[in-house]
mmCIF file of C-alpha atoms and ligand atoms in Angstrom:
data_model
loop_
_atom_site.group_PDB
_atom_site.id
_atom_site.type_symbol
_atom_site.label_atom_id
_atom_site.label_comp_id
_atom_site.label_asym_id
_atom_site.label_seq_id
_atom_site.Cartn_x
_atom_site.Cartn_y
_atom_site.Cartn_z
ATOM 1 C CA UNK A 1 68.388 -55.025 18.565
ATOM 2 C CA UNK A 2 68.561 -54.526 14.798
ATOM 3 C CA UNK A 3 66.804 -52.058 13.031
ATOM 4 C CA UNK A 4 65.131 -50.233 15.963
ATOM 5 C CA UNK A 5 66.729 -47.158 15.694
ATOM 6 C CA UNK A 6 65.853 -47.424 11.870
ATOM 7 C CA UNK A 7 62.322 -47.703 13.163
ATOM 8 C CA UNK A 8 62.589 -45.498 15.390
ATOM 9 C CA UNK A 9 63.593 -42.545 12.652
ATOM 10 C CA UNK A 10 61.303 -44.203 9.738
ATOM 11 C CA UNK A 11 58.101 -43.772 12.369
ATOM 12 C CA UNK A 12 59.007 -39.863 13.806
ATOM 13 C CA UNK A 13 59.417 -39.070 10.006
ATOM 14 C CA UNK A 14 56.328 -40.130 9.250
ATOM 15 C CA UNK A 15 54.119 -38.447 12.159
ATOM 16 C CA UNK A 16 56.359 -35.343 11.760
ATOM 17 C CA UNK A 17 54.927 -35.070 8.311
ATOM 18 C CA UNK A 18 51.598 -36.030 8.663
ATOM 19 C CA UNK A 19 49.141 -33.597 7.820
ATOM 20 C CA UNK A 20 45.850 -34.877 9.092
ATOM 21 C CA UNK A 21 43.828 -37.091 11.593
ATOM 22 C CA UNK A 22 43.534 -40.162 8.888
ATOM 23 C CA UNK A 23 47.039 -39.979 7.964
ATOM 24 C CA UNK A 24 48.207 -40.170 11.845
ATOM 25 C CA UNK A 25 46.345 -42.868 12.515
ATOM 26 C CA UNK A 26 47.244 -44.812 9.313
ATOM 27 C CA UNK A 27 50.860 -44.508 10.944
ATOM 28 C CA UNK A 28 50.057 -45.739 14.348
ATOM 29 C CA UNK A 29 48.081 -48.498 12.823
ATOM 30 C CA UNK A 30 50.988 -49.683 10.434
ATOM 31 C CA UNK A 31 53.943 -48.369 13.547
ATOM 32 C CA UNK A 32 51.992 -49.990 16.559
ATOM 33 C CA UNK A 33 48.869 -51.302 15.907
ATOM 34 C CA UNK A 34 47.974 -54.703 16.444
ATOM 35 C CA UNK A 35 49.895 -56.092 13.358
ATOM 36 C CA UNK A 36 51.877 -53.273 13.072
ATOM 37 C CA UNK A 37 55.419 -53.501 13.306
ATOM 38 C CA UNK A 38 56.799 -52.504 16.542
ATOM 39 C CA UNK A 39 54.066 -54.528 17.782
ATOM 40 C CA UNK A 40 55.483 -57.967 15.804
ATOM 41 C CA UNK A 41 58.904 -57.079 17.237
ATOM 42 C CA UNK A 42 57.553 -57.603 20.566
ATOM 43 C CA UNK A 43 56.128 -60.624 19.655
ATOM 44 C CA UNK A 44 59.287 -61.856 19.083
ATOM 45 C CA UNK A 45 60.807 -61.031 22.331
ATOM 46 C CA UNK A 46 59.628 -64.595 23.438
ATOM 47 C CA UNK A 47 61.761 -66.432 21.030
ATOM 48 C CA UNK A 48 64.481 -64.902 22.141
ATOM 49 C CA UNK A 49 67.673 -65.896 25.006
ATOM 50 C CA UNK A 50 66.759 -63.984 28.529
ATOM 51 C CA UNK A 51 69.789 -61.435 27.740
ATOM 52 C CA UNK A 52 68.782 -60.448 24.953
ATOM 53 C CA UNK A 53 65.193 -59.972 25.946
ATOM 54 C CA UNK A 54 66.481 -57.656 28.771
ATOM 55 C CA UNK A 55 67.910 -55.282 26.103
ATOM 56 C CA UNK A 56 65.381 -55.128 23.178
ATOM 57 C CA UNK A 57 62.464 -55.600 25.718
ATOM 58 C CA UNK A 58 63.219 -52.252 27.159
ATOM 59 C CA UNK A 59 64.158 -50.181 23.754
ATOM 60 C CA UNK A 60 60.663 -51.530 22.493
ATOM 61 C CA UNK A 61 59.051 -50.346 25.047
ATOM 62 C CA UNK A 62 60.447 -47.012 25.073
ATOM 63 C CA UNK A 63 60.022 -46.913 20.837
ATOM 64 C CA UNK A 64 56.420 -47.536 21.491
ATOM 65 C CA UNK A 65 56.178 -44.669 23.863
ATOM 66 C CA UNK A 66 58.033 -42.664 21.969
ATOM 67 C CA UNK A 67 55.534 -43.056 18.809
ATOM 68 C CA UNK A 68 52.642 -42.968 21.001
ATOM 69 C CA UNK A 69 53.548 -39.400 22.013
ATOM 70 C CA UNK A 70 54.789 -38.308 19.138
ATOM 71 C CA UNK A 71 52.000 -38.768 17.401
ATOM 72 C CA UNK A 72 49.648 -37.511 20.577
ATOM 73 C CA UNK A 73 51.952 -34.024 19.770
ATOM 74 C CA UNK A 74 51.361 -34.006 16.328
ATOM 75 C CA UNK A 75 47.657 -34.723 16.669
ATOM 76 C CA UNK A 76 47.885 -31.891 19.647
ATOM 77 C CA UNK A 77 49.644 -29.670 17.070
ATOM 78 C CA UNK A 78 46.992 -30.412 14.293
ATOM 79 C CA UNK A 79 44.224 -28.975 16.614
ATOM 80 C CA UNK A 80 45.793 -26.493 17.862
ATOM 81 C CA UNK A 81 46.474 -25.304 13.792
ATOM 82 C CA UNK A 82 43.056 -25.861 13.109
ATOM 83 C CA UNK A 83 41.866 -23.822 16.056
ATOM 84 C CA UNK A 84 44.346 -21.150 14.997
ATOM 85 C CA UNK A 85 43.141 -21.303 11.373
ATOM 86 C CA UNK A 86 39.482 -20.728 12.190
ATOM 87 C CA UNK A 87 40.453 -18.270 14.857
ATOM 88 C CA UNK A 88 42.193 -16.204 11.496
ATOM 89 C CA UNK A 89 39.334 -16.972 9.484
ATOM 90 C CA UNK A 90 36.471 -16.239 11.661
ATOM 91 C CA UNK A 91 37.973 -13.267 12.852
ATOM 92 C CA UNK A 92 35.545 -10.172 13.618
ATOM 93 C CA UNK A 93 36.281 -6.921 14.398
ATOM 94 C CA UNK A 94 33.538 -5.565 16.653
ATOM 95 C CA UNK A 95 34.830 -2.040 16.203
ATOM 96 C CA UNK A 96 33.317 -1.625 12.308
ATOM 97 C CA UNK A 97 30.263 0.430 11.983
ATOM 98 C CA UNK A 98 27.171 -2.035 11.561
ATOM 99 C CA UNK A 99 26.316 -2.398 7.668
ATOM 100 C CA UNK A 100 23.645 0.262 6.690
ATOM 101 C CA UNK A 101 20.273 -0.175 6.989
ATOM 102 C CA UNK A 102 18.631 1.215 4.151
ATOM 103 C CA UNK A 103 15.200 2.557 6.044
ATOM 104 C CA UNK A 104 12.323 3.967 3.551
ATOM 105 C CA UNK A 105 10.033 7.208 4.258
ATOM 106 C CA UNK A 106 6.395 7.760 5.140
ATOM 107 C CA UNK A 107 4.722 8.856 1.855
ATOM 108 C CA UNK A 108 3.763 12.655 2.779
ATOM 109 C CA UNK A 109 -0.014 11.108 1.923
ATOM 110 C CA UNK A 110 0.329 8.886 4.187
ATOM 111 C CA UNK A 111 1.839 11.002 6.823
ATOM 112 C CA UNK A 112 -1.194 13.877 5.832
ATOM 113 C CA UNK A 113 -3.643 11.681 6.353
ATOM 114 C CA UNK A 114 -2.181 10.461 9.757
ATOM 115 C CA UNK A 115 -2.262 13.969 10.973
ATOM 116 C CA UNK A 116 -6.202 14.373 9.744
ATOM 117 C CA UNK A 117 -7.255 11.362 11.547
ATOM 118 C CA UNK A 118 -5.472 12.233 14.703
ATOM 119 C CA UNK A 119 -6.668 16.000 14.811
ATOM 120 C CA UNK A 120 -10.520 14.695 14.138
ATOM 121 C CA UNK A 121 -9.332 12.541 16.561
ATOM 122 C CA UNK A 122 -9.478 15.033 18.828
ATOM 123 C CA UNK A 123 -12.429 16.359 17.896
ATOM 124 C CA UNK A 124 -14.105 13.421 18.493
ATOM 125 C CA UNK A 125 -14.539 11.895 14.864
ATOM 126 C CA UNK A 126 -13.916 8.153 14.274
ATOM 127 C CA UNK A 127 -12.799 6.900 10.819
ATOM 128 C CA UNK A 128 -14.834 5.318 8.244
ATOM 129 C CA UNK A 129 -14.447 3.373 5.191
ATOM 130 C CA UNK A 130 -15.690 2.169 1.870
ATOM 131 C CA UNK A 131 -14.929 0.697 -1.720
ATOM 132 C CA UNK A 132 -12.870 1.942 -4.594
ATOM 133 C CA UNK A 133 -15.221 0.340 -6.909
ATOM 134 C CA UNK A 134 -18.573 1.718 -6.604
ATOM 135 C CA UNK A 135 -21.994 1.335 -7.649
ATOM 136 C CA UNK A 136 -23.962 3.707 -9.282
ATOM 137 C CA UNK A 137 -26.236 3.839 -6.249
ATOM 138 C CA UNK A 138 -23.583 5.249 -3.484
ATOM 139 C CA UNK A 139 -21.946 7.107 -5.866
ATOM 140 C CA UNK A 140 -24.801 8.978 -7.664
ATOM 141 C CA UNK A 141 -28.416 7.995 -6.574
ATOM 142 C CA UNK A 142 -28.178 7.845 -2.945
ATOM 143 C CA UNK A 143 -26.192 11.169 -3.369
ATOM 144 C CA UNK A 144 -28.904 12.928 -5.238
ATOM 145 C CA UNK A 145 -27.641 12.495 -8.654
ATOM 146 C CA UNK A 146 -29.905 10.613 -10.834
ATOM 147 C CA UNK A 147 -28.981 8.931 -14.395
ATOM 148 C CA UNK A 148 -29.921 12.294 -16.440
ATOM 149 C CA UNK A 149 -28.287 15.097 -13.773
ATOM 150 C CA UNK A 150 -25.821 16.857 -15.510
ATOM 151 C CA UNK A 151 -23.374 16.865 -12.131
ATOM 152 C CA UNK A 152 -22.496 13.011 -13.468
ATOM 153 C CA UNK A 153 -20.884 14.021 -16.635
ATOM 154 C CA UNK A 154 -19.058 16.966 -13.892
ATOM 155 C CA UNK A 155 -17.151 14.352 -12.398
ATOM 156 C CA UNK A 156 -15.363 12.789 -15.437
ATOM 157 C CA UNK A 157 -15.863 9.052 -14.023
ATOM 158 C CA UNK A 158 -13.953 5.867 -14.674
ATOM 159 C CA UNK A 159 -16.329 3.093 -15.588
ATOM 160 C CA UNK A 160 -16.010 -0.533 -15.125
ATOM 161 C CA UNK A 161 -16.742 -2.715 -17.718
ATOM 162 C CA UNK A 162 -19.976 -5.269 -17.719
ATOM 163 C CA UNK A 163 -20.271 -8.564 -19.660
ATOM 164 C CA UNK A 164 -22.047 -8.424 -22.495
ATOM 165 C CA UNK A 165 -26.026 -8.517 -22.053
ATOM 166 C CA UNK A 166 -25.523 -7.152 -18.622
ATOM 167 C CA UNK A 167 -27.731 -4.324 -18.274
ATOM 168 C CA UNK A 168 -27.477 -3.402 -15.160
ATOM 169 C CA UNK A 169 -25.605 0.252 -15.029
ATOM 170 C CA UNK A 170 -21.929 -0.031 -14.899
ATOM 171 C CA UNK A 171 -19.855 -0.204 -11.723
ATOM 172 C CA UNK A 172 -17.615 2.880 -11.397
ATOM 173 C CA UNK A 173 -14.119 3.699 -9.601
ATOM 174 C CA UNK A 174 -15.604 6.258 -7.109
ATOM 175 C CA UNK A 175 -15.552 9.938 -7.937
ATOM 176 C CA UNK A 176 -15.860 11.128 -4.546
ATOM 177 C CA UNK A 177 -15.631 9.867 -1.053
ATOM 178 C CA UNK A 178 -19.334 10.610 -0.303
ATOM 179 C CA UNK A 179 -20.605 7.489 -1.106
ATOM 180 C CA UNK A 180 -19.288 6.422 2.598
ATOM 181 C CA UNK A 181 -21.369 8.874 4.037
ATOM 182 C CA UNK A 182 -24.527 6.579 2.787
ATOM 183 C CA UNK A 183 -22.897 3.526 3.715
ATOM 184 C CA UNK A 184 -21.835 4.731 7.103
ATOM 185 C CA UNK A 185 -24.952 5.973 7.687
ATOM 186 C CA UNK A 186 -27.497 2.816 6.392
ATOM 187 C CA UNK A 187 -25.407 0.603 8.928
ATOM 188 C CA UNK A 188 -24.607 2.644 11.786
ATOM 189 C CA UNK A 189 -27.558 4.679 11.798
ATOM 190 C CA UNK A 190 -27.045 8.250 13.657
ATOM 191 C CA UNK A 191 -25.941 10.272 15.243
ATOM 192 C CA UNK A 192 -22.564 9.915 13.648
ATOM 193 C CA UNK A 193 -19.408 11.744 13.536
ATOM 194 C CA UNK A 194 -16.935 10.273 11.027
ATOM 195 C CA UNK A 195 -14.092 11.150 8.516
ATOM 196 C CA UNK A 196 -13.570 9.227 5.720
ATOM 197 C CA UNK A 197 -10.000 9.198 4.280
ATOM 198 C CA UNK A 198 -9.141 7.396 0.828
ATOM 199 C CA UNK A 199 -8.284 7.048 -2.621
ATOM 200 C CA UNK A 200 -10.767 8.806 -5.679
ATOM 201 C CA UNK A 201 -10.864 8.672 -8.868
ATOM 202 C CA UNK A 202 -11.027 10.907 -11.848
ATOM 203 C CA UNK A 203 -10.398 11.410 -15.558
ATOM 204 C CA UNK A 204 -8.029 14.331 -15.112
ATOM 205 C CA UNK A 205 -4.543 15.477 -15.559
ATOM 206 C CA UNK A 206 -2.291 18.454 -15.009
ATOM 207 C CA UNK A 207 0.224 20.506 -12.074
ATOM 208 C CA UNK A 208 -2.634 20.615 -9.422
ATOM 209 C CA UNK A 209 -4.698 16.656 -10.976
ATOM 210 C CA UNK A 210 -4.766 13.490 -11.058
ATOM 211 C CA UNK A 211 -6.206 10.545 -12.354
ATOM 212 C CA UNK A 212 -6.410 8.832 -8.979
ATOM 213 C CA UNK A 213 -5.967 11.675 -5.705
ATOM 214 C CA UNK A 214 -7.326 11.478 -1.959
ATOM 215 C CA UNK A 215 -10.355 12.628 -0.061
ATOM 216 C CA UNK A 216 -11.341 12.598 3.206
ATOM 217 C CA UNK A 217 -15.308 12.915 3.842
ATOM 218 C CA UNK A 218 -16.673 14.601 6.483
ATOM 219 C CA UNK A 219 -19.949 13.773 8.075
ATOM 220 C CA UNK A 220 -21.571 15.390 11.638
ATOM 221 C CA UNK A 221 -25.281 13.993 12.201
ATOM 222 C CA UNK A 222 -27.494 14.588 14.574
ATOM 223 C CA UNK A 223 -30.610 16.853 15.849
ATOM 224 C CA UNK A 224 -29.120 20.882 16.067
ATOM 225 C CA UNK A 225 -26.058 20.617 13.757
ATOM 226 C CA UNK A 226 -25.891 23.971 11.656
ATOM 227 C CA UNK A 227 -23.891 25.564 9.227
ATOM 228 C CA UNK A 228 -22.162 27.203 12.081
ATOM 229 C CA UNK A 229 -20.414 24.086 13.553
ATOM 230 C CA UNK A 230 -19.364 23.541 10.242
ATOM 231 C CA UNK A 231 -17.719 26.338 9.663
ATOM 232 C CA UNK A 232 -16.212 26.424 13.790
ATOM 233 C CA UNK A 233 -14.897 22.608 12.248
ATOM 234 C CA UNK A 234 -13.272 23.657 9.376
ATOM 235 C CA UNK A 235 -11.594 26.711 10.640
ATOM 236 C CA UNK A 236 -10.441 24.601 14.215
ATOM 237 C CA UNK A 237 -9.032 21.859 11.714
ATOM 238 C CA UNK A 238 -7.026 24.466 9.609
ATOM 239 C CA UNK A 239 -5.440 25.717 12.283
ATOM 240 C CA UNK A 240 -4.384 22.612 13.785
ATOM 241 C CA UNK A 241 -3.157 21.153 10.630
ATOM 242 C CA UNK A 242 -1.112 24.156 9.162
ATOM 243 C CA UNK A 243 0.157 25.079 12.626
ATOM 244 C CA UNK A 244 -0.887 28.809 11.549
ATOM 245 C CA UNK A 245 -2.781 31.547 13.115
ATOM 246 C CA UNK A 246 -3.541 33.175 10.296
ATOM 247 C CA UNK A 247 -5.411 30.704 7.992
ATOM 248 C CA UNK A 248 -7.519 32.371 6.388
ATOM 249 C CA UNK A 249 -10.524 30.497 4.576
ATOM 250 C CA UNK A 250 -13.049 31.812 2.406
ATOM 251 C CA UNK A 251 -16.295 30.053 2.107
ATOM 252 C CA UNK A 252 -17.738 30.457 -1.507
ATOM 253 C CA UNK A 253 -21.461 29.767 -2.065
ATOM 254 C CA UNK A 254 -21.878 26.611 -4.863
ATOM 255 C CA UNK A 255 -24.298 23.865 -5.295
ATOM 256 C CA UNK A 256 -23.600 19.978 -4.948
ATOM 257 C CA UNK A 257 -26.845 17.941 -5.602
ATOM 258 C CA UNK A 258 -25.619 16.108 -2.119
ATOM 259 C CA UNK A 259 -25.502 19.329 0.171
ATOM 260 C CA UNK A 260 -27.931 22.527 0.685
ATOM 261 C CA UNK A 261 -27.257 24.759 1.355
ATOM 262 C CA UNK A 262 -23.293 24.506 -0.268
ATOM 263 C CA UNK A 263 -19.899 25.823 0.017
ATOM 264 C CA UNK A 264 -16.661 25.629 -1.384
ATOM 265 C CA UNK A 265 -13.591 26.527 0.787
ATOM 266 C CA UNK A 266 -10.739 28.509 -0.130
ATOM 267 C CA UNK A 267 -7.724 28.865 1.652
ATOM 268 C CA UNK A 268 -5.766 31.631 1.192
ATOM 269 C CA UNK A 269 -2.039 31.419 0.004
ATOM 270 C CA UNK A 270 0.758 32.483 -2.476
ATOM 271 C CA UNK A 271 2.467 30.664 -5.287
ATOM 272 C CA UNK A 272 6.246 32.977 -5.195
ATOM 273 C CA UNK A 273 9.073 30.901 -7.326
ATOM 274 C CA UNK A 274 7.137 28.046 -7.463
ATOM 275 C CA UNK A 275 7.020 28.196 -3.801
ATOM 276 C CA UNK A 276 3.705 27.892 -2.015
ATOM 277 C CA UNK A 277 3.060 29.051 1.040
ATOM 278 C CA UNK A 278 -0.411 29.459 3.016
ATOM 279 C CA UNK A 279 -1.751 31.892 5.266
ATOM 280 C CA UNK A 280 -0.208 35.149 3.310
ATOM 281 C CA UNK A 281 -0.431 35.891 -0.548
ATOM 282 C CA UNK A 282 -3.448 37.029 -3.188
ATOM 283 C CA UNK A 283 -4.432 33.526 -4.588
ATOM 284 C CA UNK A 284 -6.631 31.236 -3.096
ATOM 285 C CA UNK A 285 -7.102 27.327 -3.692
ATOM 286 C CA UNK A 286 -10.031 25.154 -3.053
ATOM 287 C CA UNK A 287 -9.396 22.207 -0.860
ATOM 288 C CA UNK A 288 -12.869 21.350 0.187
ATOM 289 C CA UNK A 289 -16.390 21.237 -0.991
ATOM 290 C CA UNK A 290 -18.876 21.360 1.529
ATOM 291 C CA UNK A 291 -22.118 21.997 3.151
ATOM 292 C CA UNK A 292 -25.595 20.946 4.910
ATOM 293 C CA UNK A 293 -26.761 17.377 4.117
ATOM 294 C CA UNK A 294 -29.737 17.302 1.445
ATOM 295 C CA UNK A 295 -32.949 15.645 3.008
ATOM 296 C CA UNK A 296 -32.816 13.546 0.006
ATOM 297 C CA UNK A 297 -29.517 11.808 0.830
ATOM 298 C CA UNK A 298 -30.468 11.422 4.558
ATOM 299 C CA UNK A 299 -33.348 9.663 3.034
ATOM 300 C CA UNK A 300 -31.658 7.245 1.259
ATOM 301 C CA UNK A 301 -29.665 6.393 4.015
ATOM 302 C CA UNK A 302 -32.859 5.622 5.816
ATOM 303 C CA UNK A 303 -32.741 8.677 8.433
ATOM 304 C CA UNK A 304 -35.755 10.800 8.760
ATOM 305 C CA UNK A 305 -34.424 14.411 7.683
ATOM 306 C CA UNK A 306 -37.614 15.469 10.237
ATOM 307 C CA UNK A 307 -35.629 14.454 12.834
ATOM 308 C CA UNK A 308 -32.081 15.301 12.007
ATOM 309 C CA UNK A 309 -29.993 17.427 10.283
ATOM 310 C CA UNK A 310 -25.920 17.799 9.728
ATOM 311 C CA UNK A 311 -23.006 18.721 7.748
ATOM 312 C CA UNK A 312 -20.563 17.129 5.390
ATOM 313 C CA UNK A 313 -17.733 17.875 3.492
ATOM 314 C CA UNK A 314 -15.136 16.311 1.248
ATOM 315 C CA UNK A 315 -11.411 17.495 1.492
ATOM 316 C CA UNK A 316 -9.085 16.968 -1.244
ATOM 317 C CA UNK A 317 -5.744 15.384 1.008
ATOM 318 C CA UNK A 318 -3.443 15.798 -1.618
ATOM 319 C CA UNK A 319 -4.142 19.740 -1.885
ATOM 320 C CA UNK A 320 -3.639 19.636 1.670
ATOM 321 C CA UNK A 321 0.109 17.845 1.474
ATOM 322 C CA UNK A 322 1.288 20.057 -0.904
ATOM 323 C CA UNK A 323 0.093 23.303 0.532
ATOM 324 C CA UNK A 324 1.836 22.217 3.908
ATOM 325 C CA UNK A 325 4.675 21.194 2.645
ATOM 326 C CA UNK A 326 5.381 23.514 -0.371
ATOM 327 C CA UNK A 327 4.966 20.716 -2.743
ATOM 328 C CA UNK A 328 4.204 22.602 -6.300
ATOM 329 C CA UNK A 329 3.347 19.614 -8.489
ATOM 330 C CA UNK A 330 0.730 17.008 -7.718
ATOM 331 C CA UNK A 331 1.995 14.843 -10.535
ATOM 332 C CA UNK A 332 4.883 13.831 -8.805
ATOM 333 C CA UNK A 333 3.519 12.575 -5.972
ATOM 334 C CA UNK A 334 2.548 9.631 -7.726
ATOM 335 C CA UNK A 335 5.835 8.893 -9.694
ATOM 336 C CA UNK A 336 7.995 6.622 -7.201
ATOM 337 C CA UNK A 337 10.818 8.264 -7.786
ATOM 338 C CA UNK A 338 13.023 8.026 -5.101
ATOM 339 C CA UNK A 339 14.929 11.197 -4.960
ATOM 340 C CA UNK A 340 11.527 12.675 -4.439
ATOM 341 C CA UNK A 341 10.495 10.107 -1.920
ATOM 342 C CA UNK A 342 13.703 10.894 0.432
ATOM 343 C CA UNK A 343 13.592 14.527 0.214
ATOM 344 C CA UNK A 344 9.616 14.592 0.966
ATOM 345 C CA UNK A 345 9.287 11.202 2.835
ATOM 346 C CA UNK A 346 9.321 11.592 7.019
ATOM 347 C CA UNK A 347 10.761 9.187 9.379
ATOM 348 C CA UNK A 348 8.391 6.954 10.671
ATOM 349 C CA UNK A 349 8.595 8.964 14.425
ATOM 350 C CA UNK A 350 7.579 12.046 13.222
ATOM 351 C CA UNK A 351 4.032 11.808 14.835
ATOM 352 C CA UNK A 352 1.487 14.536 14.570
ATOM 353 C CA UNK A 353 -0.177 16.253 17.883
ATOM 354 C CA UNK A 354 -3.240 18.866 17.797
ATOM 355 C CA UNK A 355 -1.373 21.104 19.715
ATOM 356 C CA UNK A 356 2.617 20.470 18.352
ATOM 357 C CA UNK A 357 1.981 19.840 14.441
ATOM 358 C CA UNK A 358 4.990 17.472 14.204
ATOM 359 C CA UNK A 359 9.094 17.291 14.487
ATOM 360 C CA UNK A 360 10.909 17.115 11.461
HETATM 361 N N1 LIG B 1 -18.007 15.072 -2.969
HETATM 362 C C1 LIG B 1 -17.674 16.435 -3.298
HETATM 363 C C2 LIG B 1 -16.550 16.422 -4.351
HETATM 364 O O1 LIG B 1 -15.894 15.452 -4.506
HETATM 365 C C3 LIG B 1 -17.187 17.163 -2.091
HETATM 366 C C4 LIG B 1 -18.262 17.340 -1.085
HETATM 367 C C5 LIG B 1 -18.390 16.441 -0.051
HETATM 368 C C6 LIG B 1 -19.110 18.435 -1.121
HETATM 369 C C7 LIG B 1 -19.378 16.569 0.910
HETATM 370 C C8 LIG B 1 -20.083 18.604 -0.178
HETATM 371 C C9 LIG B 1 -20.210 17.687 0.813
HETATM 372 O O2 LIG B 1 -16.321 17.397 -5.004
#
């Protein structure tokens, strides 16, 4: 029959070079679709003598196979370059190190406090807290400091600002942590054992101040608490927290309008090459004021100082960071710079114990 083998060559051409799904089937549609042209061939079998329709018959048939499976290769070949293609593209190799994880650092505040809290822990003290922004009351009246005492000008306070015709005295950021002391006290009542761990604020700056530092208050309440337990406290928390024998403290008699009698602490250390070290050394710093609570501020808390009596102190926790850790300049602390942040900063696991300090 004429032109089949044309066909025939015309139609594998085609699929050969097709290089998609719609193109393929635009082939089989025109090759043997419906209208397509092998198709109308076979339409005209009918018109056509028996002998002749014993020939063509059979080479149309096998030209439609033919296509049909050629172009069920191609479209198998398509796939399978596809599949190969995305195979190459989407390749992984599981063998390369995981991308780094860039991990930050606990803030040695952060971790100093942590080890505070869990040594008063221990000693059976539960944390309090209370407001940056103060009101004169906590942060001077209740505390034994009225408008005219001379300790308010001491403390070189930050004061917020009113509206204008507002009389009332001016909030201020507080000076001290002792203000929690009242609060703890006027809605918990007593007994009490708490610490109080937070930010303070002050008008200061140099190597060993500033502006904004930490605290953490102490406060022991109840009938027979003496100046004895304080000091057993003190010298038990030392220990604990500089993971030394020898701390040595020095308690230095002083006045705060909040405490009588008063002490400040000293602890004993050395300052060699800008290295500090405690325990060993002629200087001493002060890292805590201290003392037995005024009846006055028990008072104003609304406990009868008849009935009880107790002990308080204030820490500074930033002293206590850099004295543990050799950490000469306070400043810095508070600068965000990174360098200083990785070679000071712990890993989140390091995790203080009374009795093993912690694992660096
Ligand atoms: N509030 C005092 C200060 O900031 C410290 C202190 C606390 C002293 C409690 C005695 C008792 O200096």
């Amino acid at each position: 029959m004429d032109g089949i083998q044309e066909l025939k060559a015309r139609y594998l051409a085609e699929i050969a070079a097709a290089g998609d799904e719609t193109t393929i089937e635009a082939v089989r549609v025109a090759a043997v679709g419906k209208k397509g042209e092998v198709s109308l061939k076979m339409r005209e079998l009918g018109k056509m003598t028996p002998e002749e329709r014993k020939t063509a018959g059979p080479m149309l048939n096998a030209l439609k196979d033919e296509i049909n499976s050629a172009i069920a290769a191609r479209k198998a070949a398509l796939a399978d370059a596809a599949l190969e293609e995305r195979l190459r593209s989407e390749w992984l190799d599981v063998t390369q190190p995981a991308r780094p994880v860039v991990q930050g650092s606990v803030h040695p505040i952060s971790q100093v406090t942590e080890e505070i809290i869990a040594i008063f822990a221990d000693l059976g003290y539960a944390v309090a807290e209370g407001p940056q922004i103060e009101n004169d009351f906590y942060n001077f009246d209740a505390l034994n400091i009225p408008p005219e005492h001379p300790a308010r000008q001491e403390f070189d306070t930050f004061y917020m600002h009113r509206a204008e015709g507002d009389n009332r005295p001016p909030n201020v950021l507080r000076t001290h942590t002792s203000p929690v002391q009242i609060r703890h006290m006027e809605k918990h009542g007593v007994p009490c054992r708490i610490i109080a761990p937070g930010r303070v604020y002050r008008s200061d700056y140099d190597q060993t101040h500033t502006p904004m530092f930490h605290q953490v208050e102490g406060l022991a309440i109840d009938k027979d608490i003496s100046m004895a337990n304080l000091k057993w406290t003190l010298e038990e928390f030392c220990r604990a927290f500089f993971e030394v024998d020898n701390v040595e403290l020095k308690f230095r008699a002083s006045h705060f309008p909040f405490t009588e009698p008063s002490a400040e602490v000293d602890i004993r250390c050395s300052w060699d090459n800008g290295q500090l070290k405690i325990g060993e050394g002629d200087d001493w710093m002060e890292i805590l004021g201290s003392g037995m609570v005024h009846p006055k501020v028990l008072e104003a808390a609304g406990v009868d100082p008849k009935e009880y009596q107790g002990f308080a102190f204030g820490m500074g926790i930033d002293r206590l960071a850099m004295l543990k850790y050799g950490i000469p300049d306070l400043r810095a602390f508070f600068d965000s710079d990174l360098r200083w942040l990785r070679h000071y900063g712990f890993a989140a696991l390091d995790v203080p114990t009374i009795h093993g300090g912690i694992s660096r």
